Amino acid sequence: MCGIVGCVGLPQSRRFVIAGLQTLDYRGYDSAGVAFGNGDIKIFKEAGSVDFLDSTIPPSVEGRVAIGHTRWATHGKPNKNNSHPHLSSGKQFAIVHNGVIDNYLELRSRLLEDGVSFSTDTDTEVIVNLIEFHFRKTGDVLKAIASTMREIEGSYAVGLIHLGEDRIYVMKNASPLLMGVGKDFHLLASDASPMIEYTNLFVELDDKEYGYIEKEGYRVFDFDGNPVEKQRVTKEAELLRHTLNGYDHYMMKEIEEIEPVIRRMTNYYCLDEGFSFDPELISKLRESDHIIFLGCGTSYHASLVGGRYFEEMGIPTASYIASEWAFHPMFPGKKPFVILISQSGETADLIHCLKEVKERGFETLIITNTKGSTLERACTYSLLLHAGVEVSVASTKAYVAQVVALLFLVAAVFDLEYVKKDLDKACRVIAHIHKRYKDNVKEIAEAIKNEGDIFYLGRGYDYYMSLEASLKLKEISYIHSEAIAGGELKHGPIALIEEGTPVVVFVTDKLTAASMRGNIKEVESRGAKVYVISTSELSKNGDAIVVEDYPSYLSSIIISSIAFYLAYYVACLKGYNVDKPRNLAKSVTVE
Ligand code: M6R
C-alpha cells in the first residue's frame, strides 16, 4: 500500500516527483525515496516524510528520468534501508513498487542460490533482481520483464529505471497504475492526482500489462507480449486537486465540503423527474430478491445505512465486513445482487470478495469515489460519488456521499421523489451545523480529550452513526472508543460504566428516542458523564447539542458532521497529525 510516481522528459523532474509524492502520501507515509537517471542512477531515500526527504536532496539534482515512492510498510521495517527505490544487486536497475509479492521468499532463495545478493527485507528487491537476472540472459529489458511477470505472484505497480536508458519501464497487476500523456514528456503515478497539473490525458494500465514511457511516447504489451492499443481517457482537474484552501487540515476542509458534495451529487443524479442511473442497473435491483453489501471500515458503516434504506422499502439485505465475507461468501436469496462500497476502489479485501462473486457469475455494482480504480473497472456497474479527492485518511465527505448515493439508488428503484426535497433540507441543516455548532463540539472535545475509554450509544440509524463516530474518534485521537446499540447495554457493556465514564448518545430517531432516554438514565445512574446529541423535537433540557428537526432517515448524512468535528477537535487538542494518523493509510491494498 504505497504510492509511486515517475516522469521522463520533464525539465523539472524533481519538482514533479516530490510534489507527486506529497500528493500520494495518503497511500502511505512511513518513508519515501526518489531515483534520478541521467545515464547514471542516483538514489535518495529516508525514513519519515516526503518533506524530510526533500530537505536531504541537493537543490541542483534533476533527472532526465525520475521515479519516486512513498511507503506504507508491509515487508520490512519502515527504515531508510527498506525504503524504495531499490537497486538490483548488479546496480543495473532501480525500482519503485506498490503491492505485495506473495511468493517472494521462494524466489529470493532461488536467486540467492544463483549468487544474487540482497540488502533489504522487502519483497520488492526480488522483482528488481529477477528482472536483472533475466536481462543478463537476453539483454532485452522487455523480455526480462515478461519473464519476471510469469514468475512473480501477487500485486504490483512498478516503475523501473535501467542504467543508461531514458525510459521508465512499467508493469502492473492488481495495484493501480496510470500513465500521463504530454507533449515531449510522459508520466506515471498510482493515481491521476500528481499528474493533473501537467496533463489531463491518461492511459490506464490493465492487469498483467507492461511497457514503458519515454519522452516522445509509450508502449504497452499484454501478458503474452502482444502490443496493446490503449484508449486515452481524460480526467476532470477540479475533482483531483489537493489544496488546503486556507484550512489547517484536509479533514476539516473535507467535513466542510459535505454540503457542496451533496449538492453536486444531486446535480449529477437527480433529473427534473426521476434519477439519472443506468436503467439496466435499476431493473436488476428491482428484480433482485436480496441485496448483499460489502465494505470495510467507514464504507461498511455506510452499507448498514443503505441496507436499512432498501429494507424499509421491502427488499431484504445483508451487510458484511468484506474481509470476513471473503473467506466465507454467503449468497442469500435466489436472485441476489451484490453492491460493493469503497471510497478508494482499491481495497484488497473487496477485490478478494469480487473474485468470489465473479466466480459464481453474479453481477456487481461498485459505489466509489475513484473513477478508473481497480474495482470501478472490474465491477459490472459503477456509481461514482463525485465527492472530489479525499486526502485525509479519516473518511468524512466520502462517507456521507456513500450514504447519499445509496439513498438516490433506493429512490430511483422505488420512485421516491420526496428524497430530493428532503436532501435539500439536509443541506440546509448541515450548513447550519458547520456555521453554528463548532464551539459546542469543541467544548465536548475539551471535556473528553484526556479520557482513556469513550462510549457511543444509539439505536437504529443512531447506532450506525455511533459505529462511524466511534471509528473516527479512535482512528485519529488514539482513544479507545466503542459503539454500543442502546438495547445491548444491559447485555454486558454496562459493566464498563463507572463514575465519570464519558458516553456520547445520539437521539435523533423518533422510533427509538424513548428507549434511548431510558438507556441514558441507566448509564447516568452508574455515574456516566453523558453528552446527548438530539434533534429539536426529541430534545430534553441538558442535551449537549440540539439540531433542528429533519426526517430521521437522514441522520447519518446530517449528524456525521458533529461526530467528525468531535474526533477532529479531540485529535487537534492532543496534538496529533489529524490527516495522517499513525499506522494507517488511505488506500488499503493489502489483506
Ligand atoms: O477505500 P475504502 O472505502 O474501501 O476504505 C475502507 C476503509 O479502509 C476506510 O473506510 C477506513 O475505515 C477509513 N480510514 C475510516 O475513516
Coordinates of C-alpha atoms and ligand atoms in Angstrom, one line a residue:
M1 CA 0.0 0.0 0.0
C2 CA 2.3 2.7 -1.3
G3 CA 2.3 5.5 -3.9
I4 CA 4.6 5.7 -6.9
V5 CA 5.4 8.4 -9.5
G6 CA 7.7 8.8 -12.4
C7 CA 8.5 11.2 -15.3
V8 CA 10.5 11.2 -18.4
G9 CA 11.3 14.4 -20.3
L10 CA 10.1 17.0 -17.7
P11 CA 12.7 19.8 -17.2
Q12 CA 11.7 20.0 -13.6
S13 CA 11.7 16.3 -12.7
R14 CA 12.5 16.9 -9.0
R15 CA 9.5 19.2 -8.6
F16 CA 7.2 16.7 -10.2
V17 CA 8.4 13.7 -8.1
I18 CA 8.5 15.5 -4.8
A19 CA 5.1 17.2 -5.2
G20 CA 3.7 14.0 -6.6
L21 CA 4.8 12.0 -3.6
Q22 CA 3.3 14.7 -1.3
T23 CA 0.0 14.3 -3.2
L24 CA 0.2 10.5 -2.9
D25 CA 1.3 10.2 0.7
Y26 CA -2.3 9.4 1.6
R27 CA -1.3 6.0 0.4
G28 CA 1.4 5.6 3.0
Y29 CA 3.9 7.8 4.8
D30 CA 6.4 5.7 6.6
S31 CA 9.3 6.6 4.3
A32 CA 10.0 8.0 0.9
G33 CA 12.6 7.9 -1.8
V34 CA 13.4 9.0 -5.4
A35 CA 15.8 7.9 -8.1
F36 CA 17.1 10.2 -10.8
G37 CA 18.5 8.9 -14.1
N38 CA 20.9 10.9 -16.3
G39 CA 22.7 7.9 -17.8
D40 CA 23.6 7.0 -14.3
I41 CA 21.2 6.3 -11.4
K42 CA 21.2 8.4 -8.2
I43 CA 19.0 7.4 -5.3
F44 CA 17.9 9.4 -2.3
K45 CA 15.7 7.9 0.4
E46 CA 14.8 8.4 4.0
A47 CA 12.5 7.1 6.7
G48 CA 9.9 9.8 7.5
S49 CA 8.0 12.3 5.4
V50 CA 8.4 13.4 1.9
D51 CA 9.3 16.9 3.2
F52 CA 12.2 15.5 5.1
L53 CA 13.4 13.5 2.1
D54 CA 13.2 16.7 0.0
S55 CA 15.3 18.6 2.6
T56 CA 18.1 16.0 2.1
I57 CA 18.4 16.2 -1.7
P58 CA 20.8 18.8 -3.0
P59 CA 19.0 21.6 -4.8
S60 CA 20.6 21.1 -8.2
V61 CA 19.6 17.5 -8.6
E62 CA 17.4 16.8 -11.6
G63 CA 17.0 13.7 -13.9
R64 CA 16.1 13.1 -17.5
V65 CA 14.1 10.3 -15.9
A66 CA 12.9 10.2 -12.3
I67 CA 10.9 7.7 -10.2
G68 CA 9.6 8.2 -6.6
H69 CA 7.9 6.2 -3.9
T70 CA 6.0 6.8 -0.6
R71 CA 5.7 3.7 1.5
W72 CA 3.3 2.0 3.9
A73 CA 5.5 -0.8 5.1
T74 CA 4.4 -4.4 4.6
H75 CA 7.6 -6.4 4.3
G76 CA 10.4 -5.0 6.5
K77 CA 10.5 -2.1 9.0
P78 CA 9.9 1.4 7.8
N79 CA 13.6 2.4 7.9
K80 CA 15.8 4.0 5.3
N81 CA 17.3 0.7 4.1
N82 CA 13.9 -0.8 3.3
S83 CA 12.7 2.4 1.6
H84 CA 12.3 2.4 -2.2
P85 CA 13.8 2.8 -4.8
H86 CA 15.8 -0.4 -4.6
L87 CA 18.7 -1.1 -6.7
S88 CA 19.3 -4.6 -8.3
S89 CA 22.4 -6.3 -6.9
G90 CA 24.3 -5.6 -10.2
K91 CA 23.2 -1.9 -9.9
Q92 CA 21.7 -2.0 -13.4
F93 CA 18.1 -1.3 -12.4
A94 CA 16.3 0.8 -9.8
I95 CA 12.7 0.0 -8.9
V96 CA 9.7 1.5 -7.1
H97 CA 6.8 -0.9 -6.3
N98 CA 3.3 -0.7 -4.9
G99 CA 1.9 -4.1 -4.0
V100 CA 2.9 -7.4 -2.4
I101 CA 4.8 -10.3 -3.9
D102 CA 3.3 -13.4 -2.3
N103 CA 6.0 -15.9 -3.4
Y104 CA 9.0 -13.6 -2.8
L105 CA 10.6 -15.9 -0.2
E106 CA 10.8 -18.8 -2.7
L107 CA 12.1 -16.6 -5.4
R108 CA 14.6 -15.0 -3.1
S109 CA 16.0 -18.4 -2.1
R110 CA 16.4 -19.3 -5.8
L111 CA 18.2 -16.0 -6.6
L112 CA 20.4 -16.4 -3.6
E113 CA 21.5 -19.8 -4.9
D114 CA 22.3 -18.1 -8.2
G115 CA 24.6 -15.7 -6.4
V116 CA 22.3 -12.7 -6.2
S117 CA 22.8 -10.7 -3.0
F118 CA 20.0 -8.9 -1.1
S119 CA 20.4 -5.9 1.2
T120 CA 16.8 -5.2 2.4
D121 CA 13.9 -7.2 4.0
T122 CA 11.5 -6.2 1.2
D123 CA 9.6 -8.4 -1.3
T124 CA 10.3 -5.6 -3.9
E125 CA 14.0 -6.4 -4.1
V126 CA 13.1 -9.8 -5.5
I127 CA 11.4 -8.2 -8.5
V128 CA 14.3 -6.0 -9.4
N129 CA 16.8 -8.8 -9.1
L130 CA 14.7 -11.2 -11.0
I131 CA 14.5 -8.7 -13.9
E132 CA 18.3 -8.2 -13.8
F133 CA 18.7 -12.0 -13.7
H134 CA 16.6 -12.4 -16.9
F135 CA 18.2 -9.4 -18.5
R136 CA 21.6 -10.9 -18.1
K137 CA 20.4 -13.8 -20.2
T138 CA 18.6 -11.9 -23.0
G139 CA 20.0 -8.4 -23.0
D140 CA 16.4 -7.2 -23.5
V141 CA 14.6 -5.4 -20.7
L142 CA 11.1 -6.0 -22.1
K143 CA 11.7 -9.7 -22.3
A144 CA 13.2 -9.7 -18.8
I145 CA 10.1 -8.0 -17.5
A146 CA 7.8 -10.5 -19.3
S147 CA 9.8 -13.5 -17.8
T148 CA 9.6 -11.9 -14.4
M149 CA 5.9 -11.4 -14.6
R150 CA 5.4 -15.1 -15.4
E151 CA 7.2 -16.0 -12.1
I152 CA 6.0 -13.5 -9.6
E153 CA 2.7 -13.9 -7.8
G154 CA 0.9 -11.1 -6.2
S155 CA 0.1 -7.5 -6.8
Y156 CA 2.4 -4.9 -8.3
A157 CA 2.5 -1.5 -9.9
V158 CA 6.1 -0.9 -10.8
G159 CA 8.3 1.9 -12.2
L160 CA 11.7 0.7 -13.3
I161 CA 14.8 2.6 -14.5
H162 CA 17.5 0.9 -16.5
L163 CA 21.0 2.3 -16.3
G164 CA 21.8 4.3 -19.4
E165 CA 18.3 4.5 -20.8
D166 CA 15.9 7.5 -20.8
R167 CA 12.8 5.3 -20.2
I168 CA 10.7 4.1 -17.3
Y169 CA 9.5 0.6 -17.7
V170 CA 6.2 -0.3 -16.1
M171 CA 4.4 -3.4 -15.1
K172 CA 1.0 -3.9 -13.4
N173 CA -1.1 -6.4 -11.7
A174 CA -3.8 -5.7 -9.0
S175 CA -2.3 -2.4 -8.0
P176 CA -3.3 0.8 -9.8
L177 CA -1.0 2.4 -12.4
L178 CA -1.7 5.2 -14.8
M179 CA 0.4 6.9 -17.4
G180 CA 0.1 10.6 -18.1
V181 CA 0.4 11.7 -21.7
G182 CA 2.1 15.0 -22.5
K183 CA 3.8 16.8 -25.4
D184 CA 7.5 15.9 -25.1
F185 CA 7.0 14.2 -21.7
H186 CA 5.3 11.2 -20.2
L187 CA 4.4 10.5 -16.6
L188 CA 3.3 7.7 -14.4
A189 CA 1.6 7.5 -11.0
S190 CA -0.6 5.4 -8.8
D191 CA -3.5 7.8 -9.4
A192 CA -4.1 10.8 -11.6
S193 CA -3.8 13.5 -8.9
P194 CA 0.0 14.1 -9.1
M195 CA -0.2 14.4 -12.9
I196 CA -3.3 16.6 -13.3
E197 CA -1.3 19.9 -13.2
Y198 CA 0.7 18.6 -16.2
T199 CA -1.9 16.8 -18.3
N200 CA -5.5 15.7 -18.3
L201 CA -4.9 12.8 -20.8
F202 CA -4.2 9.4 -19.3
V203 CA -3.7 5.8 -20.1
E204 CA -4.9 3.3 -17.5
L205 CA -2.9 0.1 -17.5
D206 CA -4.8 -3.2 -17.1
D207 CA -3.7 -6.1 -15.0
K208 CA -0.8 -8.2 -16.4
E209 CA 0.2 -5.4 -18.8
Y210 CA 3.7 -4.0 -19.0
G211 CA 5.5 -1.5 -21.2
Y212 CA 7.4 1.8 -20.9
I213 CA 7.2 5.6 -21.1
E214 CA 9.8 7.8 -22.7
K215 CA 9.9 11.5 -23.7
E216 CA 8.1 11.1 -27.0
G217 CA 5.7 8.2 -26.3
Y218 CA 4.8 5.0 -24.6
R219 CA 4.2 1.3 -25.5
V220 CA 2.0 -1.2 -23.7
F221 CA 2.1 -5.0 -24.1
D222 CA -0.2 -7.7 -22.8
F223 CA 1.0 -10.7 -20.8
D224 CA 1.9 -12.6 -23.9
G225 CA 4.0 -9.8 -25.3
N226 CA 1.5 -8.6 -27.9
P227 CA 1.3 -4.8 -28.3
V228 CA -1.9 -3.2 -26.9
E229 CA -3.5 -0.1 -28.3
K230 CA -4.7 1.7 -25.2
Q231 CA -7.6 4.1 -25.1
R232 CA -6.7 7.5 -23.7
V233 CA -9.1 8.9 -21.1
T234 CA -9.4 12.5 -19.8
K235 CA -10.0 13.4 -16.1
E236 CA -11.6 16.4 -14.5
A237 CA -8.9 18.6 -12.9
E238 CA -11.2 20.2 -10.4
L239 CA -12.0 16.9 -8.7
L240 CA -8.4 15.8 -8.4
R241 CA -6.7 18.8 -6.9
H242 CA -5.2 18.6 -3.4
T243 CA -5.3 22.1 -1.9
L244 CA -6.0 23.1 1.7
N245 CA -7.7 26.4 0.6
G246 CA -6.7 28.1 3.8
Y247 CA -7.7 25.2 6.2
D248 CA -5.2 23.8 8.7
H249 CA -6.1 20.2 7.8
Y250 CA -7.7 18.3 5.0
M251 CA -10.1 16.7 7.4
M252 CA -11.7 20.0 8.4
K253 CA -11.8 21.1 4.8
E254 CA -13.4 17.8 3.8
I255 CA -16.0 17.9 6.5
E256 CA -17.0 21.4 5.3
E257 CA -17.3 20.1 1.8
I258 CA -20.1 17.8 2.8
E259 CA -22.9 20.1 1.9
P260 CA -21.4 21.1 -1.6
V261 CA -20.8 17.5 -2.3
I262 CA -24.4 16.6 -1.6
R263 CA -25.5 19.4 -3.9
R264 CA -23.1 18.3 -6.6
M265 CA -24.3 14.7 -6.4
T266 CA -27.9 16.0 -6.6
N267 CA -27.0 17.8 -9.9
Y268 CA -25.4 14.6 -11.2
Y269 CA -28.1 12.1 -10.2
C270 CA -31.4 14.0 -10.0
L271 CA -33.4 14.9 -13.0
D272 CA -36.5 17.1 -13.0
E273 CA -38.4 13.8 -13.0
G274 CA -36.6 10.7 -11.7
F275 CA -32.9 9.9 -11.4
S276 CA -30.2 9.5 -13.9
F277 CA -29.0 6.0 -13.2
D278 CA -28.3 3.3 -15.8
P279 CA -31.9 1.9 -16.4
E280 CA -30.4 -1.6 -16.7
L281 CA -28.9 -1.3 -13.2
I282 CA -32.2 -0.1 -11.8
S283 CA -34.1 -3.1 -13.4
K284 CA -31.5 -5.5 -12.0
L285 CA -32.1 -4.1 -8.5
R286 CA -35.8 -4.3 -8.9
E287 CA -35.6 -7.9 -10.0
S288 CA -33.3 -9.0 -7.2
D289 CA -34.7 -10.6 -4.1
H290 CA -31.7 -9.9 -1.8
I291 CA -29.0 -7.2 -1.8
I292 CA -25.6 -8.1 -0.4
F293 CA -23.5 -5.2 0.7
L294 CA -19.7 -5.5 1.2
G295 CA -17.4 -2.8 2.6
C296 CA -14.7 -2.2 5.1
G297 CA -14.4 0.4 7.9
T298 CA -16.4 3.5 7.2
S299 CA -17.7 2.1 3.9
Y300 CA -19.1 -0.9 5.8
H301 CA -20.9 1.6 8.1
A302 CA -22.4 3.3 5.0
S303 CA -23.6 -0.1 3.8
L304 CA -25.5 -0.5 7.1
V305 CA -27.4 2.7 6.4
G306 CA -28.0 1.7 2.8
G307 CA -29.2 -1.7 3.8
R308 CA -31.7 -0.2 6.1
Y309 CA -33.0 2.1 3.2
F310 CA -33.6 -0.9 1.0
E311 CA -35.2 -3.0 3.8
E312 CA -37.6 -0.2 4.7
M313 CA -38.8 -0.5 1.1
G314 CA -39.2 -4.3 1.4
I315 CA -36.0 -5.7 -0.2
P316 CA -34.1 -7.9 2.3
T317 CA -30.4 -7.0 2.6
A318 CA -27.3 -8.3 4.3
S319 CA -24.3 -6.1 5.0
Y320 CA -21.0 -7.8 5.5
I321 CA -17.5 -6.8 6.5
A322 CA -15.6 -7.6 3.3
S323 CA -12.6 -9.2 5.0
E324 CA -14.9 -11.6 6.8
W325 CA -17.2 -12.4 3.9
A326 CA -14.3 -13.0 1.5
F327 CA -13.4 -16.2 3.4
H328 CA -17.0 -17.3 3.9
P329 CA -19.1 -16.0 1.0
M330 CA -22.8 -16.1 1.5
F331 CA -25.4 -15.5 -1.2
P332 CA -28.8 -15.3 0.5
G333 CA -31.9 -15.4 -1.7
K334 CA -32.5 -16.8 -5.2
K335 CA -31.5 -13.7 -7.1
P336 CA -29.0 -11.7 -5.0
F337 CA -27.4 -8.6 -6.3
V338 CA -24.0 -7.5 -4.8
I339 CA -23.1 -3.9 -4.0
L340 CA -19.5 -3.1 -3.1
I341 CA -18.7 0.2 -1.4
S342 CA -15.2 1.6 -1.4
Q343 CA -14.1 5.2 -1.4
S344 CA -10.7 4.3 -3.0
G345 CA -11.9 1.5 -5.2
E346 CA -8.6 -0.3 -4.4
T347 CA -9.3 -2.1 -1.1
A348 CA -7.8 -5.5 -1.3
D349 CA -10.4 -7.2 0.9
L350 CA -13.1 -6.1 -1.6
I351 CA -11.0 -7.2 -4.6
H352 CA -10.9 -10.6 -2.9
C353 CA -14.7 -10.5 -2.5
L354 CA -15.2 -9.5 -6.1
K355 CA -13.3 -12.6 -7.2
E356 CA -15.6 -14.8 -5.2
V357 CA -18.7 -13.1 -6.6
K358 CA -17.4 -13.3 -10.2
E359 CA -16.6 -17.0 -9.8
R360 CA -20.2 -17.6 -9.1
G361 CA -21.4 -15.5 -12.0
F362 CA -23.2 -12.7 -10.1
E363 CA -23.3 -9.1 -11.2
T364 CA -22.0 -6.3 -9.1
L365 CA -22.3 -2.6 -8.5
I366 CA -19.3 -0.6 -7.0
I367 CA -20.0 2.7 -5.3
T368 CA -16.7 4.5 -5.3
N369 CA -15.2 8.0 -5.4
T370 CA -12.4 6.9 -7.7
K371 CA -13.0 6.6 -11.4
G372 CA -10.6 4.3 -13.1
S373 CA -9.8 2.4 -9.8
T374 CA -9.4 -1.4 -9.9
L375 CA -12.9 -2.0 -8.5
E376 CA -14.5 0.6 -10.7
R377 CA -13.2 -1.1 -13.8
A378 CA -13.8 -4.6 -12.6
C379 CA -17.5 -4.4 -11.4
T380 CA -20.4 -4.7 -13.8
Y381 CA -21.8 -1.3 -12.9
S382 CA -20.3 1.7 -11.2
L383 CA -21.8 4.6 -9.3
L384 CA -19.4 7.5 -8.8
L385 CA -19.6 9.7 -5.7
H386 CA -18.2 12.8 -7.4
A387 CA -17.0 13.9 -3.9
G388 CA -13.6 15.2 -5.1
V389 CA -10.4 13.7 -3.9
E390 CA -10.5 12.9 -0.2
V391 CA -7.0 13.4 1.2
S392 CA -7.4 12.9 5.0
V393 CA -7.1 9.3 6.0
A394 CA -10.2 9.6 8.0
S395 CA -13.1 9.4 5.6
T396 CA -15.7 12.1 6.1
K397 CA -17.2 13.6 2.9
A398 CA -16.9 10.3 1.2
Y399 CA -18.9 8.5 3.9
V400 CA -21.7 11.0 3.6
A401 CA -21.5 10.8 -0.2
Q402 CA -21.8 7.0 0.0
V403 CA -24.9 7.2 2.1
V404 CA -26.4 9.8 -0.3
A405 CA -25.5 7.6 -3.3
L406 CA -27.4 4.7 -1.6
L407 CA -30.3 6.9 -0.9
F408 CA -30.5 8.1 -4.5
L409 CA -30.3 4.5 -5.6
V410 CA -33.2 3.4 -3.4
A411 CA -35.1 6.5 -4.5
A412 CA -34.5 5.5 -8.2
V413 CA -35.6 1.9 -7.6
F414 CA -38.8 2.9 -5.8
D415 CA -39.5 6.2 -7.4
L416 CA -39.2 8.2 -4.2
E417 CA -39.3 11.8 -5.5
Y418 CA -39.6 13.3 -2.0
V419 CA -35.9 12.4 -1.3
K420 CA -34.7 15.3 -3.4
K421 CA -36.6 17.8 -1.3
D422 CA -35.5 16.1 2.0
L423 CA -31.9 16.3 0.9
D424 CA -32.2 20.0 0.2
K425 CA -33.4 20.3 3.7
A426 CA -30.5 18.2 4.9
C427 CA -28.1 20.5 3.1
R428 CA -29.5 23.5 5.0
V429 CA -29.2 21.8 8.4
I430 CA -25.7 20.7 7.6
A431 CA -24.7 24.3 6.6
H432 CA -26.2 25.4 9.9
I433 CA -24.2 22.9 11.9
H434 CA -21.0 23.9 10.1
K435 CA -21.7 27.6 10.9
R436 CA -23.0 27.4 14.4
Y437 CA -22.1 24.2 16.3
K438 CA -18.3 24.0 16.2
D439 CA -17.9 25.7 19.6
N440 CA -20.3 23.3 21.2
V441 CA -18.4 20.4 19.8
K442 CA -15.1 21.9 20.9
E443 CA -16.4 22.1 24.5
I444 CA -17.2 18.3 24.4
A445 CA -13.8 17.7 22.9
E446 CA -12.1 19.6 25.7
A447 CA -14.0 17.6 28.3
I448 CA -13.2 14.2 26.9
K449 CA -9.7 14.7 25.4
N450 CA -7.8 13.0 28.3
E451 CA -10.1 10.1 28.7
G452 CA -9.0 6.5 28.1
D453 CA -12.3 5.0 27.0
I454 CA -15.3 6.6 25.4
F455 CA -18.6 5.1 24.6
Y456 CA -21.1 6.0 21.8
L457 CA -24.7 4.9 22.2
G458 CA -27.6 4.8 19.7
R459 CA -30.3 2.7 18.2
G460 CA -31.3 2.1 14.6
Y461 CA -29.9 4.9 12.4
D462 CA -28.3 6.4 15.6
Y463 CA -26.5 3.1 16.2
Y464 CA -25.0 3.2 12.7
M465 CA -23.9 6.8 13.5
S466 CA -22.4 5.6 16.7
L467 CA -20.3 3.0 14.9
E468 CA -19.0 5.6 12.5
A469 CA -18.4 8.2 15.2
S470 CA -16.5 5.8 17.3
L471 CA -14.3 4.6 14.5
K472 CA -13.5 8.2 13.6
L473 CA -12.5 9.1 17.1
K474 CA -10.3 6.1 17.7
E475 CA -8.7 6.4 14.3
I476 CA -7.3 9.9 14.8
S477 CA -7.3 10.5 18.5
Y478 CA -6.0 7.1 19.6
I479 CA -8.6 7.0 22.4
H480 CA -10.2 3.6 22.8
S481 CA -13.9 4.0 22.0
E482 CA -16.7 1.6 21.4
A483 CA -20.2 1.9 19.9
I484 CA -23.0 0.2 21.6
A485 CA -26.5 -0.5 20.4
G486 CA -28.7 1.1 23.2
G487 CA -30.5 -2.2 23.8
E488 CA -27.3 -4.2 24.1
L489 CA -26.1 -2.1 27.1
K490 CA -27.7 -4.3 29.7
H491 CA -26.4 -7.5 28.0
G492 CA -22.8 -6.7 29.0
P493 CA -21.2 -3.4 28.2
I494 CA -22.9 -1.6 31.1
A495 CA -20.4 -3.3 33.3
L496 CA -17.8 -0.9 31.9
I497 CA -19.7 2.2 33.0
E498 CA -18.3 3.8 36.2
E499 CA -18.1 7.3 37.8
G500 CA -17.2 9.8 35.1
T501 CA -17.2 7.4 32.1
P502 CA -17.9 9.6 29.0
V503 CA -20.8 8.4 26.9
V504 CA -21.9 10.3 23.7
V505 CA -25.5 9.5 22.9
F506 CA -27.4 10.1 19.6
V507 CA -31.1 10.7 20.0
T508 CA -32.4 11.6 16.5
D509 CA -34.7 8.7 15.7
K510 CA -38.3 9.1 16.7
L511 CA -38.8 5.3 16.7
T512 CA -36.2 4.7 19.4
A513 CA -35.9 8.0 21.2
A514 CA -37.9 6.9 24.3
S515 CA -35.8 3.7 24.7
M516 CA -32.6 5.8 24.3
R517 CA -33.8 8.1 27.1
G518 CA -34.1 5.0 29.2
N519 CA -30.6 4.0 28.4
I520 CA -29.3 7.4 29.3
K521 CA -30.9 7.1 32.7
E522 CA -29.2 3.7 33.1
V523 CA -25.7 4.9 32.4
E524 CA -26.2 8.2 34.3
S525 CA -27.3 6.3 37.4
R526 CA -24.0 4.5 37.3
G527 CA -22.0 7.7 37.2
A528 CA -21.5 8.2 33.4
K529 CA -20.9 11.7 32.1
V530 CA -23.4 11.8 29.2
Y531 CA -23.3 14.1 26.1
V532 CA -26.6 13.9 24.2
I533 CA -26.8 15.0 20.6
S534 CA -30.5 15.2 19.7
T535 CA -33.0 16.8 17.4
S536 CA -35.3 19.6 18.5
E537 CA -38.5 17.6 18.9
L538 CA -36.7 14.8 20.7
S539 CA -34.5 17.0 22.9
K540 CA -34.5 17.4 26.6
N541 CA -33.0 20.0 28.9
G542 CA -29.3 19.4 29.4
D543 CA -28.7 17.9 25.9
A544 CA -25.2 19.0 24.7
I545 CA -26.2 19.7 21.1
V546 CA -29.7 20.1 19.7
V547 CA -30.1 20.2 15.9
E548 CA -33.2 21.4 14.1
D549 CA -35.6 18.6 13.0
Y550 CA -35.3 16.6 9.8
P551 CA -36.6 13.2 8.6
S552 CA -34.9 10.6 10.8
Y553 CA -33.6 8.6 7.9
L554 CA -31.2 11.4 7.1
S555 CA -29.4 11.2 10.4
S556 CA -26.2 9.6 9.1
I557 CA -26.0 12.3 6.5
I558 CA -26.6 15.2 8.9
I559 CA -25.2 14.2 12.3
S560 CA -22.0 12.8 10.9
S561 CA -20.6 16.4 10.7
I562 CA -20.9 16.7 14.5
A563 CA -19.3 13.3 15.0
F564 CA -16.5 14.2 12.7
Y565 CA -15.9 17.6 14.3
L566 CA -15.7 15.9 17.7
A567 CA -13.0 13.4 16.5
Y568 CA -11.2 16.2 14.7
Y569 CA -11.1 18.6 17.7
V570 CA -10.0 15.8 20.2
A571 CA -7.1 14.9 17.9
C572 CA -6.1 18.5 17.4
L573 CA -6.2 19.1 21.2
K574 CA -4.0 16.1 21.7
G575 CA -1.6 17.5 19.1
Y576 CA -1.8 14.5 16.7
N577 CA -1.4 14.5 12.9
V578 CA -5.1 14.6 12.1
D579 CA -4.7 13.9 8.4
K580 CA -2.2 11.1 8.7
P581 CA -2.9 9.0 11.8
R582 CA -0.3 6.5 12.8
N583 CA -0.2 3.0 11.3
L584 CA -2.9 3.8 8.7
A585 CA -3.1 4.7 5.1
K586 CA -5.9 6.0 2.8
S587 CA -5.9 3.2 0.4
V588 CA -5.7 -0.3 2.0
T589 CA -4.3 -2.5 -0.8
V590 CA -3.2 -5.4 1.4
E591 CA -5.5 -8.0 3.0
Ligands
M6R1 O1 -11.4 2.9 0.4 P1 -12.4 2.2 1.2 O2 -13.6 2.9 1.4 O3 -12.6 0.8 0.7 O4 -11.7 2.1 2.6 C1 -12.2 1.3 3.6 C2 -11.6 1.7 5.0 O5 -10.3 1.4 5.0 C3 -11.9 3.1 5.3 O6 -13.2 3.5 5.3 C4 -11.3 3.4 6.8 O7 -12.1 2.7 7.7 C5 -11.3 4.9 7.0 N1 -10.0 5.3 7.2 C6 -12.1 5.4 8.1 O8 -12.1 6.8 8.3

